[in-house]
Coordinates of C-alpha atoms and ligand atoms in Angstrom, one line a residue:
X20 CA -0.5 0.3 0.1
X21 CA 1.5 3.0 -0.9
X22 CA 1.6 6.0 1.6
X23 CA 0.9 10.3 -0.2
X24 CA 3.1 12.2 2.1
X25 CA 1.0 16.2 1.8
X26 CA 3.2 18.6 2.1
X27 CA 2.6 22.5 2.8
X28 CA 4.1 23.8 -0.6
X29 CA 1.0 20.9 -2.4
X30 CA -1.9 22.3 0.4
X31 CA -1.1 25.5 -1.8
X32 CA -0.5 24.9 -5.1
X33 CA -4.4 23.6 -4.4
X34 CA -5.7 26.1 -3.6
X35 CA -3.4 28.8 -5.7
X36 CA -4.9 26.2 -8.6
X37 CA -8.5 25.8 -7.5
X38 CA -9.1 29.8 -6.9
X39 CA -7.2 29.8 -10.3
X40 CA -10.0 27.7 -11.9
X41 CA -12.5 29.7 -10.6
X42 CA -11.5 33.0 -12.1
X43 CA -10.6 31.2 -15.2
X44 CA -14.1 30.3 -14.5
X45 CA -15.4 33.4 -13.9
X46 CA -13.7 35.0 -17.0
X47 CA -15.6 32.6 -19.0
X48 CA -18.9 33.9 -17.4
X49 CA -19.2 37.0 -17.2
X50 CA -16.1 39.4 -19.5
X51 CA -14.6 37.3 -21.8
X52 CA -15.2 33.5 -23.2
X53 CA -12.7 32.8 -26.3
X54 CA -10.0 35.3 -25.0
X55 CA -9.8 33.5 -21.5
X56 CA -9.1 30.6 -24.3
X57 CA -6.6 32.3 -25.8
X58 CA -4.3 33.0 -22.9
X59 CA -5.1 29.4 -21.4
X60 CA -3.6 28.2 -24.5
X61 CA -0.6 30.5 -24.3
X62 CA 0.0 28.9 -20.8
X63 CA -1.1 31.9 -18.5
X64 CA -3.8 29.4 -16.9
X65 CA -2.3 31.7 -13.1
X66 CA -3.0 35.1 -11.1
X67 CA -0.9 37.5 -11.3
X68 CA -0.8 38.8 -7.5
X69 CA 2.1 40.8 -7.0
X70 CA 4.4 42.7 -9.0
X71 CA 8.1 44.0 -8.2
X72 CA 11.3 45.1 -10.8
X73 CA 11.0 42.8 -13.6
X74 CA 9.0 40.1 -11.8
X75 CA 6.0 39.0 -11.2
X76 CA 4.6 36.4 -9.0
X77 CA 1.1 34.8 -9.6
X78 CA -0.6 32.5 -7.2
X79 CA 0.9 29.5 -6.8
X80 CA 3.7 30.8 -6.2
X81 CA 5.8 31.4 -9.4
X82 CA 8.0 33.7 -10.8
X83 CA 8.3 35.1 -14.0
X84 CA 10.7 37.3 -15.8
X85 CA 8.8 40.2 -17.3
X86 CA 9.9 40.3 -21.0
X87 CA 6.5 41.7 -22.6
X88 CA 7.0 45.1 -20.5
X89 CA 2.7 45.5 -21.1
X90 CA 3.8 45.9 -24.0
X91 CA 5.9 49.6 -23.0
X92 CA 4.0 50.3 -19.9
X93 CA 6.0 48.7 -17.6
X94 CA 10.1 51.0 -18.3
X95 CA 11.0 51.4 -14.9
X96 CA 9.8 47.9 -13.4
X97 CA 6.8 46.9 -11.5
X98 CA 6.2 49.4 -8.1
X99 CA 9.4 51.9 -8.5
X100 CA 9.3 52.9 -4.9
X101 CA 9.4 56.3 -6.7
X102 CA 6.8 56.5 -8.4
X103 CA 4.6 54.3 -5.6
X104 CA 6.2 56.9 -3.3
X105 CA 4.3 59.9 -5.0
X106 CA 1.1 58.4 -6.1
X107 CA 0.6 57.2 -2.5
X108 CA 1.2 61.6 -0.9
X109 CA -1.3 62.7 -3.9
X110 CA -3.8 59.9 -2.4
X111 CA -3.6 61.0 0.9
X112 CA -4.2 64.6 -0.7
X113 CA -6.2 64.3 -3.2
X114 CA -6.2 62.0 -6.1
X115 CA -8.6 62.6 -8.3
X116 CA -10.0 66.5 -10.2
X117 CA -12.8 68.2 -9.3
X118 CA -12.1 69.3 -13.6
X119 CA -13.5 73.7 -11.7
X120 CA -10.2 75.0 -10.2
X121 CA -6.3 74.3 -11.0
X122 CA -4.3 71.8 -10.1
X123 CA -1.0 72.1 -9.4
X124 CA 0.7 68.1 -10.6
X125 CA -1.0 68.8 -14.3
X126 CA 0.6 71.8 -14.7
X127 CA 4.3 70.5 -13.6
X128 CA 3.7 66.9 -15.7
X129 CA 2.6 69.6 -18.9
X130 CA 6.2 71.6 -17.5
X131 CA 8.2 69.3 -18.0
X132 CA 6.8 67.8 -20.7
X133 CA 7.0 70.1 -22.9
X134 CA 11.1 70.7 -21.3
X135 CA 11.9 67.1 -22.2
X136 CA 9.6 67.1 -25.8
X137 CA 11.3 67.5 -28.9
X138 CA 10.9 70.3 -31.0
X139 CA 8.2 72.6 -30.3
X140 CA 5.6 70.6 -28.7
X141 CA 4.9 73.2 -25.5
X142 CA 1.5 72.1 -24.4
X143 CA 0.0 69.3 -24.1
X144 CA -4.1 67.9 -23.7
X145 CA -4.6 64.6 -20.6
X146 CA -6.3 61.3 -21.4
X147 CA -6.1 58.9 -19.9
X148 CA -4.9 55.5 -22.1
X149 CA -3.0 55.3 -25.8
X150 CA -6.3 55.1 -28.3
X151 CA -6.6 58.5 -25.5
X152 CA -4.4 60.1 -27.0
X153 CA -4.5 59.8 -30.8
X154 CA -7.9 60.3 -30.8
X155 CA -7.3 63.4 -29.6
X156 CA -4.0 63.8 -32.5
X157 CA -7.0 63.1 -35.2
X158 CA -9.3 65.4 -33.7
X159 CA -6.6 68.8 -33.1
X160 CA -5.1 67.6 -36.4
X161 CA -8.8 68.4 -38.2
X162 CA -9.7 71.4 -36.3
X163 CA -5.8 72.8 -37.1
X164 CA -6.1 72.5 -40.7
X165 CA -9.8 72.2 -41.3
X166 CA -9.0 69.6 -43.9
X167 CA -10.6 65.6 -42.8
X168 CA -8.1 63.3 -43.8
X169 CA -5.1 61.3 -43.3
X170 CA -2.9 59.4 -44.1
X171 CA -1.4 56.1 -43.0
X172 CA 0.6 52.6 -43.2
X173 CA -0.4 49.0 -42.3
X174 CA 0.5 47.5 -40.1
X175 CA 0.4 50.0 -37.9
X176 CA -1.6 50.4 -34.5
X177 CA -3.1 53.4 -33.0
X178 CA -6.1 52.4 -30.8
X179 CA -9.4 50.8 -30.9
X180 CA -12.0 53.4 -31.0
X181 CA -13.8 54.2 -33.4
X182 CA -11.2 57.0 -35.3
X183 CA -7.9 55.4 -33.4
X184 CA -9.1 52.4 -35.3
X185 CA -9.6 54.4 -38.2
X186 CA -5.7 54.9 -38.8
X187 CA -4.5 51.5 -37.0
X188 CA -2.9 49.3 -39.9
X189 CA -4.6 45.1 -40.0
X190 CA -8.7 44.4 -40.9
X191 CA -8.8 41.9 -38.8
X192 CA -9.4 44.8 -36.3
X193 CA -11.4 47.0 -38.9
X194 CA -13.7 45.2 -41.0
X195 CA -16.3 44.7 -38.3
X196 CA -16.5 48.0 -37.2
X197 CA -17.4 49.2 -40.6
X198 CA -17.9 51.5 -41.5
X199 CA -15.0 53.5 -39.5
X200 CA -14.1 57.2 -39.7
X201 CA -13.8 58.3 -43.4
X202 CA -10.7 59.9 -44.9
X203 CA -7.9 57.6 -43.6
X204 CA -5.8 55.7 -46.1
X205 CA -2.4 53.5 -45.0
X206 CA 0.2 53.4 -47.2
X207 CA 3.3 50.7 -47.2
X208 CA 5.3 51.7 -43.8
X209 CA 9.5 53.0 -44.8
X210 CA 8.2 54.0 -48.4
X211 CA 8.3 57.4 -49.0
X212 CA 7.4 58.1 -52.0
X213 CA 3.6 56.0 -51.1
X214 CA 3.0 58.6 -48.4
X215 CA 3.9 61.6 -51.1
X216 CA 1.7 60.1 -53.4
X217 CA -0.8 59.8 -51.0
X218 CA -1.4 63.0 -49.6
X219 CA -3.6 65.7 -51.3
X220 CA -5.3 68.4 -51.2
X221 CA -7.9 66.9 -48.2
X222 CA -5.1 65.2 -45.9
X223 CA -5.0 67.0 -42.7
X224 CA -2.0 64.6 -41.6
X225 CA 0.1 62.1 -41.4
X226 CA 0.3 59.8 -39.1
X227 CA 3.4 57.3 -38.1
X228 CA 5.1 55.6 -35.9
X229 CA 8.7 55.2 -35.2
X230 CA 9.6 51.9 -34.8
X231 CA 5.5 49.5 -36.0
X232 CA 5.4 47.6 -32.6
X233 CA 1.8 46.0 -33.0
X234 CA 3.4 46.1 -36.7
X235 CA 5.6 43.1 -35.6
X236 CA 9.1 46.0 -34.2
X237 CA 9.3 46.9 -37.6
X238 CA 12.3 49.6 -37.4
X239 CA 12.4 51.2 -40.8
X240 CA 15.4 52.5 -42.9
X241 CA 17.5 56.2 -41.6
X242 CA 16.0 58.7 -43.4
X243 CA 11.9 58.0 -43.4
X244 CA 11.2 59.6 -39.9
X245 CA 12.6 63.2 -41.4
X246 CA 11.5 62.4 -45.0
X247 CA 8.3 62.4 -43.4
X248 CA 8.3 65.3 -42.1
X249 CA 9.5 67.2 -46.1
X250 CA 6.5 66.0 -46.7
X251 CA 4.0 67.7 -44.2
X252 CA 5.7 70.7 -45.1
X253 CA 6.7 70.3 -48.4
X254 CA 2.5 70.2 -48.5
X255 CA 1.2 72.2 -45.4
X256 CA 0.0 69.4 -43.5
X257 CA 1.1 68.1 -39.6
X258 CA 3.1 65.4 -39.0
X259 CA 1.5 63.2 -35.3
X260 CA 4.4 61.0 -34.1
X261 CA 3.3 57.9 -32.0
X262 CA 5.1 57.4 -29.2
X263 CA 3.1 55.8 -27.3
X264 CA 5.4 51.9 -27.2
X265 CA 8.3 54.0 -28.2
X266 CA 8.2 56.6 -25.7
X267 CA 10.1 57.4 -22.8
X268 CA 13.1 55.8 -23.1
X269 CA 12.2 51.9 -24.5
X270 CA 14.2 53.1 -28.0
X271 CA 16.9 54.6 -26.5
X272 CA 16.5 57.9 -26.2
X273 CA 13.4 60.0 -24.6
X274 CA 11.7 60.6 -27.3
X275 CA 12.3 57.4 -31.1
X276 CA 11.7 60.6 -33.4
X277 CA 15.2 62.2 -31.7
X278 CA 17.2 59.3 -33.1
X279 CA 16.3 61.2 -36.6
X280 CA 16.3 64.4 -34.9
X281 CA 12.9 64.6 -35.8
X282 CA 10.6 66.9 -34.4
X283 CA 6.5 66.1 -34.7
X284 CA 3.1 68.7 -34.8
X285 CA 1.3 66.3 -32.7
X286 CA 3.1 63.7 -30.3
X287 CA 1.6 60.8 -28.7
X288 CA 2.4 59.5 -25.5
X289 CA 0.6 56.7 -22.9
X290 CA 2.3 52.9 -21.3
X291 CA 5.3 54.9 -19.6
X292 CA 4.8 57.9 -18.6
X293 CA 2.9 56.5 -15.9
X294 CA 5.9 55.0 -14.5
X295 CA 3.7 51.5 -14.8
X296 CA 1.4 51.9 -11.6
X297 CA -1.1 54.6 -13.2
X298 CA -2.7 55.0 -16.3
X299 CA -2.3 58.3 -18.6
X300 CA -2.6 59.7 -22.1
X301 CA -1.3 62.6 -23.3
X302 CA -1.4 64.1 -26.5
X303 CA 1.4 66.8 -27.6
X304 CA 1.6 69.6 -29.4
X305 CA 3.2 73.6 -31.1
X306 CA 1.6 76.7 -29.5
X307 CA 0.4 77.4 -33.1
X308 CA -2.2 74.3 -33.5
X309 CA -2.8 75.3 -30.2
X310 CA -4.4 78.2 -30.8
X311 CA -6.1 76.8 -33.9
X312 CA -7.5 74.2 -32.2
X313 CA -8.6 75.4 -28.5
X314 CA -9.2 79.7 -28.7
X315 CA -12.6 79.9 -29.7
X316 CA -13.7 77.1 -27.6
X317 CA -10.9 75.9 -25.2
X318 CA -13.5 73.0 -24.3
X319 CA -13.9 72.1 -27.8
X320 CA -12.2 68.2 -26.2
X321 CA -12.7 67.0 -23.5
X322 CA -11.7 64.3 -20.8
X323 CA -13.4 63.9 -17.1
X324 CA -10.5 61.8 -15.5
X325 CA -7.6 62.9 -18.1
X326 CA -4.7 65.1 -16.2
X327 CA -6.4 63.4 -12.8
X328 CA -3.8 64.3 -9.6
X329 CA -2.8 60.9 -9.4
X330 CA -1.7 59.8 -13.0
X331 CA 0.0 63.6 -13.4
X332 CA 1.6 63.2 -10.1
X333 CA 3.1 59.6 -11.3
X334 CA 3.6 60.5 -15.1
X335 CA 6.2 63.6 -12.5
X336 CA 7.8 60.7 -11.0
X337 CA 8.5 59.0 -14.2
X338 CA 10.2 61.4 -15.8
X339 CA 12.3 62.1 -13.1
X340 CA 13.4 57.9 -12.3
X341 CA 13.9 58.0 -16.8
X342 CA 16.5 60.8 -16.1
X343 CA 18.0 60.4 -13.1
X344 CA 18.4 56.6 -13.9
X345 CA 19.5 57.4 -17.2
X346 CA 17.3 54.7 -18.2
X347 CA 17.1 55.7 -22.1
X348 CA 21.3 55.1 -21.7
X349 CA 20.2 52.0 -20.1
X350 CA 17.6 50.5 -23.3
X351 CA 20.7 50.9 -26.0
X352 CA 23.4 49.4 -23.9
X353 CA 20.8 46.4 -23.3
X354 CA 18.9 46.4 -26.4
X355 CA 22.1 45.7 -28.2
X356 CA 22.9 43.0 -26.0
X357 CA 20.2 41.6 -26.9
X358 CA 19.1 42.2 -30.2
X359 CA 23.4 40.4 -30.3
X360 CA 21.8 37.1 -28.3
X361 CA 18.3 36.9 -31.1
X362 CA 21.3 37.3 -33.9
X363 CA 22.9 34.4 -32.6
X364 CA 19.4 32.3 -31.6
X365 CA 18.5 33.3 -35.0
X366 CA 21.6 32.0 -36.0
X367 CA 21.6 27.9 -34.5
X368 CA 17.9 27.9 -35.3
X369 CA 17.3 29.5 -38.8
X370 CA 14.8 27.2 -40.0
X371 CA 12.3 28.7 -37.5
X372 CA 13.2 31.8 -37.4
X373 CA 13.2 34.2 -40.2
X374 CA 14.8 37.7 -38.6
X375 CA 15.3 39.5 -35.1
X376 CA 15.4 43.3 -34.8
X377 CA 14.6 45.8 -33.1
X378 CA 15.9 50.0 -31.7
X379 CA 16.9 49.7 -27.9
X380 CA 14.9 47.8 -25.0
X381 CA 12.0 47.6 -28.0
X382 CA 13.3 44.1 -29.6
X383 CA 11.2 41.1 -32.0
X384 CA 11.9 37.8 -33.4
X385 CA 10.0 37.1 -36.5
X386 CA 8.9 33.1 -37.0
X387 CA 8.8 31.5 -40.3
X388 CA 5.3 30.6 -39.3
X389 CA 2.4 32.0 -36.9
X390 CA 2.1 28.4 -34.8
X391 CA 6.1 28.3 -33.7
X392 CA 5.7 32.2 -32.4
X393 CA 1.8 30.4 -30.6
X394 CA 4.5 27.5 -28.8
X395 CA 7.4 28.9 -28.3
X396 CA 5.0 31.7 -26.4
X397 CA 3.5 28.5 -24.0
X398 CA 7.5 27.3 -23.7
X399 CA 8.7 30.6 -22.5
X400 CA 5.4 30.9 -19.4
X401 CA 6.6 27.5 -19.0
X402 CA 10.4 28.6 -18.5
X403 CA 9.1 31.3 -16.2
X404 CA 9.6 34.4 -18.6
X405 CA 6.8 36.0 -19.5
X406 CA 6.6 37.3 -23.3
X407 CA 3.6 37.2 -26.2
X408 CA 3.4 38.2 -30.4
X409 CA 3.1 41.5 -31.4
X410 CA -0.5 42.8 -32.6
X411 CA -0.7 43.4 -36.2
X412 CA 2.1 40.3 -36.7
X413 CA 1.0 37.6 -35.0
X414 CA 4.5 35.5 -36.1
X415 CA 6.8 38.6 -34.3
X416 CA 7.3 37.4 -30.4
X417 CA 8.1 40.6 -28.7
X418 CA 11.0 41.2 -26.4
X419 CA 10.5 44.4 -24.4
X420 CA 11.1 44.0 -21.0
X421 CA 12.0 47.1 -17.8
X422 CA 14.5 49.1 -18.8
X423 CA 15.7 48.8 -15.3
X424 CA 16.5 44.5 -16.7
X425 CA 20.0 43.3 -15.7
X426 CA 22.4 41.7 -17.9
X427 CA 21.8 38.3 -16.8
X428 CA 17.4 38.0 -16.6
X429 CA 18.1 38.9 -20.2
X430 CA 20.8 35.7 -20.3
X431 CA 18.1 33.9 -18.6
X432 CA 15.2 35.8 -21.8
X433 CA 17.1 34.2 -24.1
X434 CA 17.7 30.7 -23.3
X435 CA 14.2 30.3 -22.1
X436 CA 14.1 31.5 -26.1
X437 CA 16.2 29.2 -27.5
X438 CA 15.2 25.9 -25.3
X439 CA 11.8 26.7 -26.0
X440 CA 12.0 27.3 -30.8
X441 CA 14.2 24.3 -29.9
X442 CA 11.3 21.8 -27.9
X443 CA 8.5 24.4 -30.7
X444 CA 10.1 23.2 -33.6
X445 CA 10.5 19.8 -31.9
X446 CA 6.6 19.3 -31.4
X447 CA 5.8 21.1 -34.9
X448 CA 8.2 18.4 -36.6
X449 CA 5.3 16.2 -37.9
X450 CA 2.8 17.9 -37.4
X451 CA 0.9 19.7 -41.2
X452 CA 1.1 23.3 -41.4
X453 CA -1.1 25.6 -39.6
X454 CA -2.7 28.2 -41.1
X455 CA -1.0 32.0 -40.2
Ligands
LIG526 N1 -0.4 53.6 -30.4 C1 0.4 52.1 -30.1 C2 1.6 53.0 -31.5 C3 0.1 51.5 -29.2 O1 1.2 50.5 -29.4 C4 -0.9 51.3 -28.5 C5 -1.1 50.1 -27.6 N2 -0.6 49.3 -28.1 C6 -1.6 51.9 -28.9 C7 -1.5 53.7 -30.0 C8 -2.9 51.8 -28.4 O2 -3.0 51.6 -26.7 P1 -3.8 51.6 -26.0 O3 -3.7 50.2 -26.6 O4 -3.6 52.5 -24.8 O5 -5.3 52.0 -26.4

C-alpha cells in the first residue's frame, strides 16, 4: 500500500489551482470566454498577484521574468518606489480633480513634458490611454488644419476606438466595425514615395510610429521619419508621431523621433508615462496647432478623468526616474546585448526564425510561421519568462522588458527562448502547417 504525503507546498499549490480555476471560470462567464481560452492556451493559466521590478508573482507561488513589460507600460519595472511614493502622497491629499480649480500636478507635468520633448511641443492635452491620446491628436489635426483626411501605414497600430481604429492598419481589427471614420488611407510603411503620393488637398496629417510596435517591431530605414517631415512641410500638413509605445526611453532615446532629429507637430504618449503605476495618455502639440484648436472653444475636446492628480503625480515621478537612472542609455546598452543574443538564437534556428530586429529595448523575433511563435511563447512561460506576440503580426514575439532589466536577466530570457524554440521545432516537426 503506498502512502501519499501531503506537504504544505502541495496544499498551497492545490489552493492556488482551485482559485485560478474559479477566476478563469468567471472570465468565461462574465468577461470574455475566447480571451480566457487564449490565455490558457498561451500557458497563462495562473493569477498574477504581485509584482516588483522585472518580476511578476502568481498565486501558485511562481515568479516570472517580465519580458513583455506591459507592451511598454513597465519601463521603470513594476512598482518603482519613487512612483509608488509619489502616488501614495497624492492619494492622501487629493486623487481626482474637481475640474473646476487649477491643479498643480497637471501643470507641472505639462511643463516637464515640454522640457523633455523634441522641438516646440509646448502644450499637452491629458487623457487616460493610448487610443485616447491618438483620438485627440486626430481631432486636433482636423480642427487645426480645417482638413479631414489622414495618411497612415499598413501594419500600424494606433488604438481601437473609432478614430484610432481608422488609422490602425490591420483589417482583422477594422473590418467588423466598418464604416469607420472616413478619410484614412494606409500606405506601405518605410516607403516615402507611397506616403507622398497619398497626400492630397484633403489631407490633414500623416500619422506614424517611429518603430511599428504591434506591426511586428518594424524598424524603418534611416531617413524615413525625416522624409515624412519634409513631405508634411512641403504640403503644409501636420506630422503626428505616435510614441505611445516607443516613448520615454524605450528605444534608447527619450523619444524615438530624436534618432532622426525630427520634431512632429503632434506627439502622442501613454504607457510608460504612468511609471507602471497609473494609466495616463498625453497628446502634445505646438503653440500654433494649439491656438488653432483650442482658442475659440477651450472645451472643444475634454476628458473627465484625463490629467487627474494621481496620474500626473505618477508621470512627474516617472520622468524624474527616467532621467535620474538614465534609462534611455540603459535601454540602448541592454538593447544591444538582447539583439546580439537574438541574432545568435536566429543563427541556431534558421528554419524557424526568419528575422530579428529592434531599437533599444524594443525587439522582436519573427518566425517563419505563426505556430512556432505560439508554441515558443508557451514554452517561455513554462520556463518562467513572460512573452507575447505583436497584435498586428502574430509571427513576431516581442521582447520589451523593463528598462531596468539586468544583463543576467537578459541572458536568462535568451536561454528560455532558445530552449523554447528547440522544443517548438521538435513538437511541430511532424505536424502539417497550421494557418498563419
Ligand atoms: N499607439 C501605439 C503605438 C500603441 O502601441 C498602442 C497600444 N499598443 C496604442 C496606440 C493604443 O494604446 P491603448 O491600448 O492604451 O489604447
